[in-house]
Coordinates of C-alpha atoms in Angstrom, one line a residue:
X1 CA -23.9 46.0 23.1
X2 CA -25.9 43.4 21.3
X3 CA -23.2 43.0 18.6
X4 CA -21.5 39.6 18.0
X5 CA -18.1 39.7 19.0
X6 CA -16.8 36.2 20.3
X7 CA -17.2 32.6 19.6
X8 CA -15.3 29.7 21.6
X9 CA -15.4 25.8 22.2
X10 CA -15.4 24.8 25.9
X11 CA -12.3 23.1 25.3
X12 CA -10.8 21.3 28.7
X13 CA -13.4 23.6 30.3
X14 CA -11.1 26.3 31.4
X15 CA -9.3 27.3 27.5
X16 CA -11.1 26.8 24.5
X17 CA -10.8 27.3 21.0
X18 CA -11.2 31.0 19.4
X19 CA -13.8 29.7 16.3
X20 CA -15.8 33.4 15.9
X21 CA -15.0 33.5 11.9
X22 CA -16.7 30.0 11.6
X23 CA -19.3 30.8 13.6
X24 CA -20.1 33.8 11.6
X25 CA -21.1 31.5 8.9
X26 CA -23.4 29.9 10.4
X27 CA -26.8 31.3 9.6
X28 CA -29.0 30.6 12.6
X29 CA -26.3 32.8 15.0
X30 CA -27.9 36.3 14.8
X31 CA -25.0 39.4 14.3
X32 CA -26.9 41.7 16.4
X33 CA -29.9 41.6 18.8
X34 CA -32.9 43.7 19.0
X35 CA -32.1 44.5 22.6
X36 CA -28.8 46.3 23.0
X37 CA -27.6 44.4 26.4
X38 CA -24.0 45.4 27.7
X39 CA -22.8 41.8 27.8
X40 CA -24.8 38.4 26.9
X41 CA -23.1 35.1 27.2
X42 CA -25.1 32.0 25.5
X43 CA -24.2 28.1 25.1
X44 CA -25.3 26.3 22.6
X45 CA -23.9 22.6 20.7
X46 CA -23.4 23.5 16.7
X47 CA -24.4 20.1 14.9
X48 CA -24.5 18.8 11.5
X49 CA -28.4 18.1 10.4
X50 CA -28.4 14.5 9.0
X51 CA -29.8 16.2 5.8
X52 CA -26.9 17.7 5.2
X53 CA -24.6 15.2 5.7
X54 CA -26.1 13.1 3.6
X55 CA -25.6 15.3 1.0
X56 CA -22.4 16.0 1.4
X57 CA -21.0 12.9 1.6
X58 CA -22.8 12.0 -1.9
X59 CA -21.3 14.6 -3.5
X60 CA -17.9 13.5 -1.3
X61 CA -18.2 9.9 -3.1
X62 CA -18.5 11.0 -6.8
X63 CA -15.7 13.0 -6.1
X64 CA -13.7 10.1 -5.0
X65 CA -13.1 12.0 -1.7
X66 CA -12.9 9.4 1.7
X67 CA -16.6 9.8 3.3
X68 CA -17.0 11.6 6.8
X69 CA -17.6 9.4 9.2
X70 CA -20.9 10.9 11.3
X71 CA -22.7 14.2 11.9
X72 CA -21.2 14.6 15.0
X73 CA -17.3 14.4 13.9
X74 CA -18.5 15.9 10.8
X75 CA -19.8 19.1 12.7
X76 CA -16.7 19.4 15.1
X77 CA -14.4 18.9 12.0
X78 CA -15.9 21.9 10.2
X79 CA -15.6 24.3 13.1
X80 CA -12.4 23.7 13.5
X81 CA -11.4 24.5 10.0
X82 CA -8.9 27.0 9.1
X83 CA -10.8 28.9 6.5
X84 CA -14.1 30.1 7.3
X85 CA -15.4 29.4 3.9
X86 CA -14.9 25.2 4.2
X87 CA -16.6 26.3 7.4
X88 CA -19.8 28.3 5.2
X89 CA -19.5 25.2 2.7
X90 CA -20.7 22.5 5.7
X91 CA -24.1 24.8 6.3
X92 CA -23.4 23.7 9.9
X93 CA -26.5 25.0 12.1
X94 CA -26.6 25.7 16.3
X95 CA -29.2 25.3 19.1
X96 CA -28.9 27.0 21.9
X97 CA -29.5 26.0 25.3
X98 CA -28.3 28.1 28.2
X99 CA -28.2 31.7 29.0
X100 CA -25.1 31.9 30.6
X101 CA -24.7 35.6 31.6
X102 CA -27.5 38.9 31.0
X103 CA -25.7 42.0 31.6
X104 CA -29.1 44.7 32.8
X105 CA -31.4 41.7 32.8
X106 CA -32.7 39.7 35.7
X107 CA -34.7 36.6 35.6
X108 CA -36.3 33.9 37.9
X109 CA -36.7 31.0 35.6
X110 CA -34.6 28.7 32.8
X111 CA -37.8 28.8 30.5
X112 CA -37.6 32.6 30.9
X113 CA -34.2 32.8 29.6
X114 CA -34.8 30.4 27.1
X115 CA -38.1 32.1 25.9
X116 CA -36.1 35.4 26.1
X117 CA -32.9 34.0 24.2
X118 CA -35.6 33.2 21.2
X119 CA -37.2 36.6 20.9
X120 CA -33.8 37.8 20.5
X121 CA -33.2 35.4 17.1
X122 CA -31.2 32.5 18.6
X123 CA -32.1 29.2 17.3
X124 CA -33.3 27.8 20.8
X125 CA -33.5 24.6 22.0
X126 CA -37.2 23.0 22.1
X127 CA -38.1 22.0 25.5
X128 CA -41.2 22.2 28.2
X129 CA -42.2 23.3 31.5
X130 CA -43.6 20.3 33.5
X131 CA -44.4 19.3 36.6
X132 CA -44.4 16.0 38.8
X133 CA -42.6 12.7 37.8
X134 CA -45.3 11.3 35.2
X135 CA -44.8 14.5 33.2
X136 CA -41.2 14.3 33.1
X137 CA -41.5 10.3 32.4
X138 CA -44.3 10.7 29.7
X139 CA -42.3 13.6 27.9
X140 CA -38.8 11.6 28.1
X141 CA -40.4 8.6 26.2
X142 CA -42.2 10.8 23.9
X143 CA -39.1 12.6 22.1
X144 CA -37.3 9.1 22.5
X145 CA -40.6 8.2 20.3
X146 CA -40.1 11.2 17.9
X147 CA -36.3 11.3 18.4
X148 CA -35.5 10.3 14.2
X149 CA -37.7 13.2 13.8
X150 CA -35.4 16.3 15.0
X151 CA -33.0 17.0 12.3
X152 CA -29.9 15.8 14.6
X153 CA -28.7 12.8 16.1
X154 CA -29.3 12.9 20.0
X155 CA -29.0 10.5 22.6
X156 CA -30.9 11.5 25.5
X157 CA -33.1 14.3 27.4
X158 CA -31.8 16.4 29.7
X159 CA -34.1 17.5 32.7
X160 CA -33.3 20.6 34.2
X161 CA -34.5 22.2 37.6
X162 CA -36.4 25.6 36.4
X163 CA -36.0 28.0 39.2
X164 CA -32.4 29.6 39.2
X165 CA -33.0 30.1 42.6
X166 CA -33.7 26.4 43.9
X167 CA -30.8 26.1 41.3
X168 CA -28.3 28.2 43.4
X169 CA -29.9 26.1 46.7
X170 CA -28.9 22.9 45.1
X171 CA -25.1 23.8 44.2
X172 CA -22.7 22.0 42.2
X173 CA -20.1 19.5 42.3
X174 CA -16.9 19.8 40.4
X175 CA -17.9 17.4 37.6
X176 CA -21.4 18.4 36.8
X177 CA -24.5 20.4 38.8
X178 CA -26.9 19.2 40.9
X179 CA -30.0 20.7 39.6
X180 CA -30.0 18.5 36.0
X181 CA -29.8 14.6 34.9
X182 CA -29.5 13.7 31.5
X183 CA -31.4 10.7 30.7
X184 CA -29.7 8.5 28.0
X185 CA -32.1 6.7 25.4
X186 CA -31.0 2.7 24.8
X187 CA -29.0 2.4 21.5
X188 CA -31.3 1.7 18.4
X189 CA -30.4 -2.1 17.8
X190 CA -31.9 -4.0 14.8
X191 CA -30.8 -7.5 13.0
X192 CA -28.5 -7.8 10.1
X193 CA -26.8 -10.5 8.0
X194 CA -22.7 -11.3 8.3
X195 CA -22.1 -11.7 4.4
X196 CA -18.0 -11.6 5.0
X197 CA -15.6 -11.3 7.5
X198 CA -12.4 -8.8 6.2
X199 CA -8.8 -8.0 8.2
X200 CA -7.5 -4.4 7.6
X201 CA -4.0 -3.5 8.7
X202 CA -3.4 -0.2 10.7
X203 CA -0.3 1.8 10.6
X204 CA 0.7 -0.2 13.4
X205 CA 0.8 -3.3 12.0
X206 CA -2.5 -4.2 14.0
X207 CA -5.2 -6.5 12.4
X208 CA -8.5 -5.0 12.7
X209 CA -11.1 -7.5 11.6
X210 CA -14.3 -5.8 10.6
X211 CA -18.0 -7.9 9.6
X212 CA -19.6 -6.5 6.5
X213 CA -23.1 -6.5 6.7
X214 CA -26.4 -6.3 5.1
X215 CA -27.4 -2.8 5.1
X216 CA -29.3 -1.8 8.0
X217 CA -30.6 1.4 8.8
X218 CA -29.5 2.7 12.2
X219 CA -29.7 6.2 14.3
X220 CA -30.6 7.9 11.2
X221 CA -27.4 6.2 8.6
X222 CA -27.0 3.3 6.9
X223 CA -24.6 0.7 8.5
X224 CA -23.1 -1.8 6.4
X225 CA -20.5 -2.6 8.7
X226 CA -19.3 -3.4 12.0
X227 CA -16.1 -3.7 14.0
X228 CA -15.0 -6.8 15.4
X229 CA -12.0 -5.5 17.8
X230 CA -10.3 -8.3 17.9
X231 CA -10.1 -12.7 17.5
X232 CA -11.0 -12.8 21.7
X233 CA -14.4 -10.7 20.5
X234 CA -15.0 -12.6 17.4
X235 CA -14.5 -16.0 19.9
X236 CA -16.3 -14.9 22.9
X237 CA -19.2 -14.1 20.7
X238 CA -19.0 -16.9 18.6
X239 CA -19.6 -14.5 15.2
X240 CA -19.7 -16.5 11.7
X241 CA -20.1 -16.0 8.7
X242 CA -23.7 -16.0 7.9
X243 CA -24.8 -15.8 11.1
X244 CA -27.7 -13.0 11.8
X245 CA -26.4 -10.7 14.0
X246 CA -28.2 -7.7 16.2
X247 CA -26.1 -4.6 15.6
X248 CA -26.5 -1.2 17.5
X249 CA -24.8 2.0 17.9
X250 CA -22.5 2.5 20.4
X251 CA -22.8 6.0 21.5
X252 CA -24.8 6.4 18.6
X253 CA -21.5 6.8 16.6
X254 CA -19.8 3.4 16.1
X255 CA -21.6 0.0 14.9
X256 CA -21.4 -2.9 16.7
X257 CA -22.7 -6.1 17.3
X258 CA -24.2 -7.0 20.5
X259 CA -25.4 -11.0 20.1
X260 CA -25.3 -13.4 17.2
X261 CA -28.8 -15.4 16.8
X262 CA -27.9 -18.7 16.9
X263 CA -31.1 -20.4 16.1
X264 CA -30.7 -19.0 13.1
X265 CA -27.5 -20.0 12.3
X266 CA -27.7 -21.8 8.9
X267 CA -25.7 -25.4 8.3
X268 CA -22.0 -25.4 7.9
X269 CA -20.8 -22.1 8.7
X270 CA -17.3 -22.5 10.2
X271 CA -15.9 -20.5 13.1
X272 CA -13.6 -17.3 12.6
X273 CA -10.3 -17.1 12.8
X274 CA -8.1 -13.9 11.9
X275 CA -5.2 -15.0 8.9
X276 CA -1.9 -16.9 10.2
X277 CA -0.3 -13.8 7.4
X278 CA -0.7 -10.2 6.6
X279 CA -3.5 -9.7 4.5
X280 CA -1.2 -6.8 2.9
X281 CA 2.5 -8.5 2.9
X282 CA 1.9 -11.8 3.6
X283 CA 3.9 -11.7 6.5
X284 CA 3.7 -13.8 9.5
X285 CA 1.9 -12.3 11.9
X286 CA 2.4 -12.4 15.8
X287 CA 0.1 -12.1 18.9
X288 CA 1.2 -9.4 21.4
X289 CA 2.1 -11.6 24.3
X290 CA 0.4 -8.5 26.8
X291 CA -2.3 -8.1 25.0
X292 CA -5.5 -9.4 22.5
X293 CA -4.2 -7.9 19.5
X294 CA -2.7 -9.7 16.4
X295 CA 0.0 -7.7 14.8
X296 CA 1.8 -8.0 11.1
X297 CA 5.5 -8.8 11.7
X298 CA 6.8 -7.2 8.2
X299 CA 9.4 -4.8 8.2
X300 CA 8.5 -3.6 4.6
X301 CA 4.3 -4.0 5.1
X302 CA 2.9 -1.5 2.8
X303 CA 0.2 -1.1 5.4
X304 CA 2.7 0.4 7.8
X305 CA 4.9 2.1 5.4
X306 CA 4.3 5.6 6.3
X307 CA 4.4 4.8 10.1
X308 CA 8.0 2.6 9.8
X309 CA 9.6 5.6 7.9
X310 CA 8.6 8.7 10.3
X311 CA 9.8 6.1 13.4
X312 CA 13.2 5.6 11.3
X313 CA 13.7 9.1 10.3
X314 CA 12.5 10.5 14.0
X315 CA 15.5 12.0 16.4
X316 CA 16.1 9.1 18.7
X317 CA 16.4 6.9 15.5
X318 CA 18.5 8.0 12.6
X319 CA 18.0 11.6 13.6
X320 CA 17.2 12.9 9.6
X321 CA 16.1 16.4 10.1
X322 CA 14.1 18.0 7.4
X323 CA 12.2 13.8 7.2
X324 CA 9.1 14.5 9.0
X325 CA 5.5 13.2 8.5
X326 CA 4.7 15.7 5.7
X327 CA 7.7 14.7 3.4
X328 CA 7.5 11.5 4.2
X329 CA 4.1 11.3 2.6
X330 CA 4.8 13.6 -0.2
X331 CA 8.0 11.5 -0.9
X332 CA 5.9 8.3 -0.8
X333 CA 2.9 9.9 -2.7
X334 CA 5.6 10.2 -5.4
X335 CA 6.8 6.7 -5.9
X336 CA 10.3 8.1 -4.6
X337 CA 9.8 6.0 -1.5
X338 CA 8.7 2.3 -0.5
X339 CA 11.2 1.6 2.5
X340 CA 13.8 3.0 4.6
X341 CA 16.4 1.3 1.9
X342 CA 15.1 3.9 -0.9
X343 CA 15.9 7.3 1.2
X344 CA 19.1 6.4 0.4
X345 CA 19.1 6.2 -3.4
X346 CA 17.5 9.9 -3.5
X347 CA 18.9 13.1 -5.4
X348 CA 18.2 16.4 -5.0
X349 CA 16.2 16.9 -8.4
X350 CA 13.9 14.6 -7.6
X351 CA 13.6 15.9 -4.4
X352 CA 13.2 19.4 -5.3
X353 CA 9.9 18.5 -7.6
X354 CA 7.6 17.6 -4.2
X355 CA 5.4 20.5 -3.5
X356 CA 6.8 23.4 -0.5
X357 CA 10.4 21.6 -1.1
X358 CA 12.4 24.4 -2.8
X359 CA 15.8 23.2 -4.2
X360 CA 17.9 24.2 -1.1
X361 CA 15.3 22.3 1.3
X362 CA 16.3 19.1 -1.3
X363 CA 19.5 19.7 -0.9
X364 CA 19.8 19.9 3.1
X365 CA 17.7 16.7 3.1
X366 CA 19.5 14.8 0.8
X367 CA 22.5 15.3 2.9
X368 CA 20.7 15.1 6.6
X369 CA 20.0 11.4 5.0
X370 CA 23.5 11.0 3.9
X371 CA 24.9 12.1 7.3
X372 CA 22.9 9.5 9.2
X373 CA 24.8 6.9 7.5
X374 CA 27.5 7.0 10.2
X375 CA 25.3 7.0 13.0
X376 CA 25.9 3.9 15.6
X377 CA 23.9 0.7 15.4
X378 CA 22.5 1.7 18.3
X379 CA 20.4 4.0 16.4
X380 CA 19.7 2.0 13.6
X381 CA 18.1 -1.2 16.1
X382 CA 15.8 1.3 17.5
X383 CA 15.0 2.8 14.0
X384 CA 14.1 -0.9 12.7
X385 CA 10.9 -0.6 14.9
X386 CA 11.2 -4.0 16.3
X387 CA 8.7 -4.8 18.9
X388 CA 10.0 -4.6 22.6
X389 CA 13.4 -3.0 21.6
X390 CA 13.3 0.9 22.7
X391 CA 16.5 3.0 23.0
X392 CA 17.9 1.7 25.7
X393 CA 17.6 -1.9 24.6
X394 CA 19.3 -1.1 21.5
X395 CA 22.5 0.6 23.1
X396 CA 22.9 -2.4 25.1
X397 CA 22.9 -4.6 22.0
X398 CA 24.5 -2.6 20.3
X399 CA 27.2 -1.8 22.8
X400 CA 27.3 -6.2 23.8
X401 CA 27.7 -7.8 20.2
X402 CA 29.4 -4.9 18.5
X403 CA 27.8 -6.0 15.0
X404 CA 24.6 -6.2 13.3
X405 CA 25.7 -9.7 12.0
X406 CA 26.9 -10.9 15.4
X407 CA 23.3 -10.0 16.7
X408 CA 21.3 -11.4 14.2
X409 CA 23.7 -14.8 14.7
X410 CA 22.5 -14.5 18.6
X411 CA 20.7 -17.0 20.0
X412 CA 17.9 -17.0 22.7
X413 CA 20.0 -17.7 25.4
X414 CA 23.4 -15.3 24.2
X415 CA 19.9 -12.8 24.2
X416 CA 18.6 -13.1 27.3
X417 CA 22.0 -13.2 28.8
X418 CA 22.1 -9.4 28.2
X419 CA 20.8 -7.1 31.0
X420 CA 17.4 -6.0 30.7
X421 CA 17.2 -8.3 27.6
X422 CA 13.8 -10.8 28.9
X423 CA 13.0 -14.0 26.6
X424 CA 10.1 -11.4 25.4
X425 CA 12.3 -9.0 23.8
X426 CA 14.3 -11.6 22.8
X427 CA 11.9 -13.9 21.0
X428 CA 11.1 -10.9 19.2
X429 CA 14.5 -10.1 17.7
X430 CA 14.6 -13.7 16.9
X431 CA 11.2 -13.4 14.6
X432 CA 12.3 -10.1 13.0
X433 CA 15.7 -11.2 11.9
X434 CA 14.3 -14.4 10.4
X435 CA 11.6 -12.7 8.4
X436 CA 12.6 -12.4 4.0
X437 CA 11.3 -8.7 4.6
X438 CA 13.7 -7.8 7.5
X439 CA 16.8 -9.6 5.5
X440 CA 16.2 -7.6 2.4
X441 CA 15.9 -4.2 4.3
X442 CA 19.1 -5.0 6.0
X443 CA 20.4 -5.7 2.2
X444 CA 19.5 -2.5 1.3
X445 CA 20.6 -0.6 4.2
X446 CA 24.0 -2.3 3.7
X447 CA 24.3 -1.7 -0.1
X448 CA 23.4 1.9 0.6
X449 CA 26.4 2.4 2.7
X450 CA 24.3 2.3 6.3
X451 CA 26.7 1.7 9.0
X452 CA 25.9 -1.5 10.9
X453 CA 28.3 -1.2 13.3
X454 CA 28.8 0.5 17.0
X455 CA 30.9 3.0 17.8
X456 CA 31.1 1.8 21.5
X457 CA 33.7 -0.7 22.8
X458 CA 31.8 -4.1 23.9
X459 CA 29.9 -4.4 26.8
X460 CA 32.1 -5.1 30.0
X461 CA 30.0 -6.1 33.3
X462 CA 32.2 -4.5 35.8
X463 CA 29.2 -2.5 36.6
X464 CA 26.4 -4.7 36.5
X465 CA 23.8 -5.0 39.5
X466 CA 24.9 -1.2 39.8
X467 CA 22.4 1.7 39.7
X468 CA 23.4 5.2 39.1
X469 CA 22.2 8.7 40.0
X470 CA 23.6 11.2 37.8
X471 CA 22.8 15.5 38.8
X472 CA 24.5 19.0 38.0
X473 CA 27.1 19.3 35.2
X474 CA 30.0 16.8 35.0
X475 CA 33.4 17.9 33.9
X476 CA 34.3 15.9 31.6
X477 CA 31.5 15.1 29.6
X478 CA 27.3 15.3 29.3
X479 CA 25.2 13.3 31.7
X480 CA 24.1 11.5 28.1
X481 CA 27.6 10.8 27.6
X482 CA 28.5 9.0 31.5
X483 CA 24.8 7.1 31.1
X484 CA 26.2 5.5 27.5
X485 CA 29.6 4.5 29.7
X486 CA 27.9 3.5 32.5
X487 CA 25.3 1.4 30.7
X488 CA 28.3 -0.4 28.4
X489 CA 29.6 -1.9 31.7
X490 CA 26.6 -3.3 32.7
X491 CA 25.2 -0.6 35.1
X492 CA 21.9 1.2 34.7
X493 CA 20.9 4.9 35.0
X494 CA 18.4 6.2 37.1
X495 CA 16.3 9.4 37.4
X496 CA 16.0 9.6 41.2
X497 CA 17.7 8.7 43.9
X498 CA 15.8 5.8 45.8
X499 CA 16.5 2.7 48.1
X500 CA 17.9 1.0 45.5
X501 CA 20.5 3.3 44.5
X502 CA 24.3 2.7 44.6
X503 CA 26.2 5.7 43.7
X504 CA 25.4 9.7 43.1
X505 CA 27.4 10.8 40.7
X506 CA 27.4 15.0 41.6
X507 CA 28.9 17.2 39.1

């Protein structure tokens, strides 16, 4: 009845998001309409106008606040927001574009719903009526022309059929309808100068080199950097050090740089290649042997520290409830933590300080970490995050060499002698155990009190080559419990029954 009542995202295109507080802030969506309709559905894309953004991030910078990273992400960022007054704060602003449903109102044409949505205060969409193929060519490179001129980023035209009837004629397909084609503009590209080539380490331990660049402006920002992806990019493309580079968008969002101008490639620039050690630890580093990327092998990189410690404190690992993401980082925020080693070493008081941790939440922590002290080693080699050893890897080394010092003293071949133990997984362990950083966590650990032994008896192989079925409810103990006995003689548990099953075991 031509009041506002509901506001949603498309979501996966069947459930959205509910986001009718935020969109009550924004100023271009009109309350209520002139005409009082029973029901009126409208689409629309709420964006971020470069403006805005611009200031914002300045005002983000001298508040030593990280910088958004686009309009776009910007703009979905702030209608997602809890509180509808972040939401207000971002002046986001909307245009709409479709008429999706007119309760009492009939119409033949898109332009008439469009015109109509307007006279009813929605912030519409510009477009045009045309007719024939050189109009619809001529107008497409015209706003391409103009495009810097809208106060949004776009990155094409959309050409619609006008007659909802021919519309209904035409039909859609499950992905997209049949009566429009969006026509995307080539990416903005322009030149720029490599002035340094820098390595950052991700929470995974991944080196991510990135060119920094002379500033260029590009899709309505200022670049001063690009990605590199990987050494296999930086070599394919043979990028240097003061080389002049072209640099574009991709999808208008994400610098890159499409070709390096060789001609102008001034004397005695060397190629690029990513450090032989972490930028961060000084750690050696390792090249995924499935993959391009370069990783730091460090088991106490401060790069990685908040990742290692969630993996270490997470339920398959040492199992510490209460040590989630959140605590972790308050906890490291704090100085309390740097490694697994330090949870150890903490007291309640301390604890109790962090902010939404009471003095009984310290206190149920403190002894959660205690308690996982005792758990098996089995635990503990899938908690060290070493690459290639999962769960089940760690059980069977655990369960084989009975001790973390016997496994460390392991060599390739006692490794690969395991089942399901490859010279991949074993070259790995290898590498970890040799590293100064793994040796003093282990130190810690073992000062702390950390058991570093398994509970299991060894590893017997009167069940290897064996697969087993396990379904219902066994007698004598949990299915968890007959896969760990199975699995320390060798055999291996299975999901589903298939040809190369040997025994159901039917409780």
């Amino acid at each position: 009845d031509g009041v506002f009542v509901r506001g949603a995202t498309r979501g996966d295109g069947r459930v959205g998001e509910d986001v009718t507080e935020n969109l009550r802030t924004v100023r271009s969506i009109p309350m209520t309409l002139p005409e009082k309709l029973p029901r009126l559905i409208v689409r629309g894309e709420v964006y971020m106008a470069r403006s805005v953004f611009e200031t914002i991030n300045a005002k983000r910078e001298l508040e030593g606040k990280p910088l958004m990273a686009n309009p776009r992400n910007a703009a979905a960022g702030s209608l997602r927001q809890l509180d509808p007054k972040i939401c207000a704060q971002r002046q986001l602003d909307i245009a709409v574009f479709n008429l999706q449903l007119a309760e009492g109102r009939e119409f033949t044409s898109h332009a008439e719903t469009i015109d109509y949505l307007a006279s009813q205060r929605f912030k519409v969409i510009p477009h045009k009526t045309l007719r024939g193929t050189s109009e619809i060519q001529t107008e497409i490179f015209r706003i391409n022309d103009e495009r810097m001129d809208y106060p949004f980023d776009i990155d094409g035209a959309v050409v619609k059929v006008n007659s909802l009837s021919d519309r209904t004629i035409l039909g859609s397909t499950a992905k997209f309808p049949k009566w429009a084609v969006a026509y995307k503009y080539p990416p903005e590209k322009k030149y720029a100068t490599v002035t340094d080539i820098v390595v950052q380490v991700g929470r995974t331990g991944v080196l991510t080199p990135k060119a920094v660049l002379t500033p260029v402006r590009l899709a309505g920002t200022t670049v001063t950097n690009a990605t590199l992806h990987n050494q296999d990019f930086i070599t394919e493309k043979d990028i240097r050090i003061g080389d002049t580079v072209l640099v574009q968008k991709a999808g208008e969002i994400i610098p890159e740089i499409v070709e390096v101008l060789k001609e102008k490639r001034p004397e005695g620039t060397q190629p690029y290649h990513l450090p032989e050690q972490c930028p961060v630890c000084g750690a050696p580093v390792a090249r995924d042997e499935d993959g391009a990327h370069i990783r730091c092998t460090g088991a106490e990189c401060p790069a990685q520290r908040l990742r290692h410690l969630v993996h270490f404190a997470s339920r398959d690992a040492m199992d510490i409830e209460g040590l989630g993401p959140a605590v972790v980082e308050n906890l490291v925020g704090a100085g309390l933590v740097k490694g697994p080693g330090d949870l150890y070493h903490l007291n309640a008081e301390d604890v109790a300080q962090l902010e939404r941790m009471g003095k009984k939440s310290a206190e149920n922590l403190v002894a959660a970490i205690e308690r996982s002290k005792g758990n098996d080693l089995s635990r503990l080699l899938f908690a060290f995050g070493i690459r290639q050893v999962g769960q089940k890897a760690g059980k069977v080394l655990a369960a084989r060499f009975g001790t973390l010092d016997a496994l460390m003293a392991a060599s390739e071949e006692e490794l690969t002698a395991v089942p399901d133990i490859g010279g991949i997984t074993a070259r790995s362990l290898l590498q970890w155990f040799q590293s100064p950083q793994s040796i003093h966590l282990i130190d810690t650990l073992r000062e702390a009190g950390v058991n570093l032994e398994s509970h299991e008896e060894p590893v017997g192989d009167q069940l290897a080559g064996k697969i087993f079925v396990l379904t219902g409810t066994l007698e004598r103990f949990t299915r968890d419990e007959a896969g760990a006995m199975i699995e320390a003689q060798g055999g291996k548990v299975s999901g589903s029954v298939s040809k190369k099953t040997s025994y159901v075991v039917a409780g």
